[in-house]
Amino acid sequence: VIAEDLTAEEANTIIKEDVAAAQVMTEMCPALIGKNAKLDSNIQALIQTYLQDYSDSSMTLAKLQADTEYQSVLTEARQAAKDTSADEQKAVCLEALELAL
């Protein structure tokens, strides 16, 4: 739930950060816990849930890939994942696997 006192741009930035974190999970989790269709499905559902709150209701992950700010946020998310221990990364992947959306 996005706080009411944020501007649309601020809210969109938070959504981009959430989507970037989910995208990084799709990149790192298969190496940590193996390829898993349920995990892929859960993360895609999570991304769709995040995008529902985006100010442009037609926004998609594919469109975000072309967004300069999103690319910057994604780079930061990838770096943050690298700075996280393998055990923590694996725990996040396992949590995503267990999501009930």
JSON list of C-alpha atoms in Angstrom, two decimals:
[
{"chain": "A", "resi": 1, "resn": "VAL", "atom": "CA", "xyz": [0.00, 0.00, 0.00]},
{"chain": "A", "resi": 2, "resn": "ILE", "atom": "CA", "xyz": [1.45, 3.30, -1.06]},
{"chain": "A", "resi": 3, "resn": "ALA", "atom": "CA", "xyz": [1.33, 6.20, 1.36]},
{"chain": "A", "resi": 4, "resn": "GLU", "atom": "CA", "xyz": [-1.09, 8.93, 0.37]},
{"chain": "A", "resi": 5, "resn": "ASP", "atom": "CA", "xyz": [1.43, 11.75, 0.85]},
{"chain": "A", "resi": 6, "resn": "LEU", "atom": "CA", "xyz": [3.76, 10.59, -1.93]},
{"chain": "A", "resi": 7, "resn": "THR", "atom": "CA", "xyz": [3.68, 12.18, -5.36]},
{"chain": "A", "resi": 8, "resn": "ALA", "atom": "CA", "xyz": [2.92, 9.90, -8.31]},
{"chain": "A", "resi": 9, "resn": "GLU", "atom": "CA", "xyz": [6.59, 10.09, -9.29]},
{"chain": "A", "resi": 10, "resn": "GLU", "atom": "CA", "xyz": [7.74, 9.06, -5.81]},
{"chain": "A", "resi": 11, "resn": "ALA", "atom": "CA", "xyz": [5.24, 6.23, -5.71]},
{"chain": "A", "resi": 12, "resn": "ASN", "atom": "CA", "xyz": [6.34, 5.08, -9.17]},
{"chain": "A", "resi": 13, "resn": "THR", "atom": "CA", "xyz": [9.99, 5.07, -8.02]},
{"chain": "A", "resi": 14, "resn": "ILE", "atom": "CA", "xyz": [9.10, 2.83, -5.07]},
{"chain": "A", "resi": 15, "resn": "ILE", "atom": "CA", "xyz": [7.24, 0.50, -7.43]},
{"chain": "A", "resi": 16, "resn": "LYS", "atom": "CA", "xyz": [10.26, 0.44, -9.76]},
{"chain": "A", "resi": 17, "resn": "GLU", "atom": "CA", "xyz": [12.46, -0.52, -6.79]},
{"chain": "A", "resi": 18, "resn": "ASP", "atom": "CA", "xyz": [10.07, -3.36, -5.86]},
{"chain": "A", "resi": 19, "resn": "VAL", "atom": "CA", "xyz": [9.88, -4.61, -9.46]},
{"chain": "A", "resi": 20, "resn": "ALA", "atom": "CA", "xyz": [13.68, -4.42, -9.79]},
{"chain": "A", "resi": 21, "resn": "ALA", "atom": "CA", "xyz": [14.09, -6.50, -6.62]},
{"chain": "A", "resi": 22, "resn": "ALA", "atom": "CA", "xyz": [11.70, -9.09, -8.05]},
{"chain": "A", "resi": 23, "resn": "GLN", "atom": "CA", "xyz": [13.54, -9.07, -11.40]},
{"chain": "A", "resi": 24, "resn": "VAL", "atom": "CA", "xyz": [16.84, -9.67, -9.61]},
{"chain": "A", "resi": 25, "resn": "MET", "atom": "CA", "xyz": [15.23, -12.68, -7.90]},
{"chain": "A", "resi": 26, "resn": "THR", "atom": "CA", "xyz": [14.35, -14.12, -11.32]},
{"chain": "A", "resi": 27, "resn": "GLU", "atom": "CA", "xyz": [18.01, -13.74, -12.27]},
{"chain": "A", "resi": 28, "resn": "MET", "atom": "CA", "xyz": [19.65, -15.16, -9.14]},
{"chain": "A", "resi": 29, "resn": "CYS", "atom": "CA", "xyz": [17.22, -17.71, -7.69]},
{"chain": "A", "resi": 30, "resn": "PRO", "atom": "CA", "xyz": [17.55, -20.43, -10.36]},
{"chain": "A", "resi": 31, "resn": "ALA", "atom": "CA", "xyz": [21.28, -20.68, -9.55]},
{"chain": "A", "resi": 32, "resn": "LEU", "atom": "CA", "xyz": [20.56, -20.85, -5.82]},
{"chain": "A", "resi": 33, "resn": "ILE", "atom": "CA", "xyz": [17.56, -23.17, -5.58]},
{"chain": "A", "resi": 34, "resn": "GLY", "atom": "CA", "xyz": [17.24, -24.57, -9.09]},
{"chain": "A", "resi": 35, "resn": "LYS", "atom": "CA", "xyz": [14.88, -23.70, -11.89]},
{"chain": "A", "resi": 36, "resn": "ASN", "atom": "CA", "xyz": [11.33, -23.78, -10.62]},
{"chain": "A", "resi": 37, "resn": "ALA", "atom": "CA", "xyz": [8.11, -22.99, -12.51]},
{"chain": "A", "resi": 38, "resn": "LYS", "atom": "CA", "xyz": [6.24, -22.14, -9.30]},
{"chain": "A", "resi": 39, "resn": "LEU", "atom": "CA", "xyz": [8.93, -19.63, -8.34]},
{"chain": "A", "resi": 40, "resn": "ASP", "atom": "CA", "xyz": [8.80, -18.04, -11.81]},
{"chain": "A", "resi": 41, "resn": "SER", "atom": "CA", "xyz": [5.02, -17.85, -11.60]},
{"chain": "A", "resi": 42, "resn": "ASN", "atom": "CA", "xyz": [5.08, -16.34, -8.09]},
{"chain": "A", "resi": 43, "resn": "ILE", "atom": "CA", "xyz": [7.61, -13.67, -9.04]},
{"chain": "A", "resi": 44, "resn": "GLN", "atom": "CA", "xyz": [5.69, -12.74, -12.20]},
{"chain": "A", "resi": 45, "resn": "ALA", "atom": "CA", "xyz": [2.51, -12.45, -10.11]},
{"chain": "A", "resi": 46, "resn": "LEU", "atom": "CA", "xyz": [4.38, -10.29, -7.61]},
{"chain": "A", "resi": 47, "resn": "ILE", "atom": "CA", "xyz": [5.58, -7.99, -10.40]},
{"chain": "A", "resi": 48, "resn": "GLN", "atom": "CA", "xyz": [2.00, -7.69, -11.75]},
{"chain": "A", "resi": 49, "resn": "THR", "atom": "CA", "xyz": [0.78, -6.84, -8.23]},
{"chain": "A", "resi": 50, "resn": "TYR", "atom": "CA", "xyz": [3.38, -4.08, -7.95]},
{"chain": "A", "resi": 51, "resn": "LEU", "atom": "CA", "xyz": [2.53, -2.69, -11.40]},
{"chain": "A", "resi": 52, "resn": "GLN", "atom": "CA", "xyz": [-1.18, -2.42, -10.50]},
{"chain": "A", "resi": 53, "resn": "ASP", "atom": "CA", "xyz": [-0.28, 0.59, -8.34]},
{"chain": "A", "resi": 54, "resn": "TYR", "atom": "CA", "xyz": [1.76, 2.32, -11.06]},
{"chain": "A", "resi": 55, "resn": "SER", "atom": "CA", "xyz": [0.34, 5.70, -12.14]},
{"chain": "A", "resi": 56, "resn": "ASP", "atom": "CA", "xyz": [0.26, 4.59, -15.80]},
{"chain": "A", "resi": 57, "resn": "SER", "atom": "CA", "xyz": [-2.09, 1.62, -15.74]},
{"chain": "A", "resi": 58, "resn": "SER", "atom": "CA", "xyz": [-0.66, 0.33, -19.04]},
{"chain": "A", "resi": 59, "resn": "MET", "atom": "CA", "xyz": [2.86, -0.04, -17.56]},
{"chain": "A", "resi": 60, "resn": "THR", "atom": "CA", "xyz": [4.41, -3.45, -18.08]},
{"chain": "A", "resi": 61, "resn": "LEU", "atom": "CA", "xyz": [7.73, -5.03, -17.16]},
{"chain": "A", "resi": 62, "resn": "ALA", "atom": "CA", "xyz": [8.73, -4.84, -20.83]},
{"chain": "A", "resi": 63, "resn": "LYS", "atom": "CA", "xyz": [8.03, -1.09, -20.91]},
{"chain": "A", "resi": 64, "resn": "LEU", "atom": "CA", "xyz": [9.94, -0.60, -17.66]},
{"chain": "A", "resi": 65, "resn": "GLN", "atom": "CA", "xyz": [13.03, -2.17, -19.24]},
{"chain": "A", "resi": 66, "resn": "ALA", "atom": "CA", "xyz": [13.27, 0.91, -21.50]},
{"chain": "A", "resi": 67, "resn": "ASP", "atom": "CA", "xyz": [12.91, 3.35, -18.59]},
{"chain": "A", "resi": 68, "resn": "THR", "atom": "CA", "xyz": [16.18, 5.09, -17.68]},
{"chain": "A", "resi": 69, "resn": "GLU", "atom": "CA", "xyz": [15.30, 5.42, -14.00]},
{"chain": "A", "resi": 70, "resn": "TYR", "atom": "CA", "xyz": [14.29, 1.74, -13.86]},
{"chain": "A", "resi": 71, "resn": "GLN", "atom": "CA", "xyz": [17.62, 0.70, -15.37]},
{"chain": "A", "resi": 72, "resn": "SER", "atom": "CA", "xyz": [19.42, 2.67, -12.67]},
{"chain": "A", "resi": 73, "resn": "VAL", "atom": "CA", "xyz": [17.26, 1.17, -9.91]},
{"chain": "A", "resi": 74, "resn": "LEU", "atom": "CA", "xyz": [17.81, -2.32, -11.39]},
{"chain": "A", "resi": 75, "resn": "THR", "atom": "CA", "xyz": [21.59, -1.82, -11.37]},
{"chain": "A", "resi": 76, "resn": "GLU", "atom": "CA", "xyz": [21.39, -0.81, -7.69]},
{"chain": "A", "resi": 77, "resn": "ALA", "atom": "CA", "xyz": [19.22, -3.85, -6.89]},
{"chain": "A", "resi": 78, "resn": "ARG", "atom": "CA", "xyz": [21.69, -6.17, -8.61]},
{"chain": "A", "resi": 79, "resn": "GLN", "atom": "CA", "xyz": [24.56, -4.65, -6.62]},
{"chain": "A", "resi": 80, "resn": "ALA", "atom": "CA", "xyz": [22.62, -4.96, -3.37]},
{"chain": "A", "resi": 81, "resn": "ALA", "atom": "CA", "xyz": [22.00, -8.63, -4.14]},
{"chain": "A", "resi": 82, "resn": "LYS", "atom": "CA", "xyz": [25.73, -9.17, -4.73]},
{"chain": "A", "resi": 83, "resn": "ASP", "atom": "CA", "xyz": [26.43, -7.57, -1.35]},
{"chain": "A", "resi": 84, "resn": "THR", "atom": "CA", "xyz": [24.02, -9.99, 0.35]},
{"chain": "A", "resi": 85, "resn": "SER", "atom": "CA", "xyz": [25.25, -13.30, 1.70]},
{"chain": "A", "resi": 86, "resn": "ALA", "atom": "CA", "xyz": [24.41, -16.45, -0.27]},
{"chain": "A", "resi": 87, "resn": "ASP", "atom": "CA", "xyz": [22.41, -17.77, 2.71]},
{"chain": "A", "resi": 88, "resn": "GLU", "atom": "CA", "xyz": [20.26, -14.63, 2.78]},
{"chain": "A", "resi": 89, "resn": "GLN", "atom": "CA", "xyz": [19.80, -14.76, -0.99]},
{"chain": "A", "resi": 90, "resn": "LYS", "atom": "CA", "xyz": [18.69, -18.37, -0.78]},
{"chain": "A", "resi": 91, "resn": "ALA", "atom": "CA", "xyz": [16.28, -17.55, 2.07]},
{"chain": "A", "resi": 92, "resn": "VAL", "atom": "CA", "xyz": [14.67, -14.81, -0.05]},
{"chain": "A", "resi": 93, "resn": "CYS", "atom": "CA", "xyz": [14.31, -17.22, -2.97]},
{"chain": "A", "resi": 94, "resn": "LEU", "atom": "CA", "xyz": [12.72, -19.86, -0.76]},
{"chain": "A", "resi": 95, "resn": "GLU", "atom": "CA", "xyz": [10.30, -17.26, 0.64]},
{"chain": "A", "resi": 96, "resn": "ALA", "atom": "CA", "xyz": [9.33, -16.26, -2.90]},
{"chain": "A", "resi": 97, "resn": "LEU", "atom": "CA", "xyz": [8.74, -19.90, -3.69]},
{"chain": "A", "resi": 98, "resn": "GLU", "atom": "CA", "xyz": [6.27, -20.14, -0.79]},
{"chain": "A", "resi": 99, "resn": "LEU", "atom": "CA", "xyz": [4.31, -16.99, -1.63]},
{"chain": "A", "resi": 100, "resn": "ALA", "atom": "CA", "xyz": [0.57, -17.36, -1.70]},
{"chain": "A", "resi": 101, "resn": "LEU", "atom": "CA", "xyz": [-0.62, -14.53, -3.93]}
]
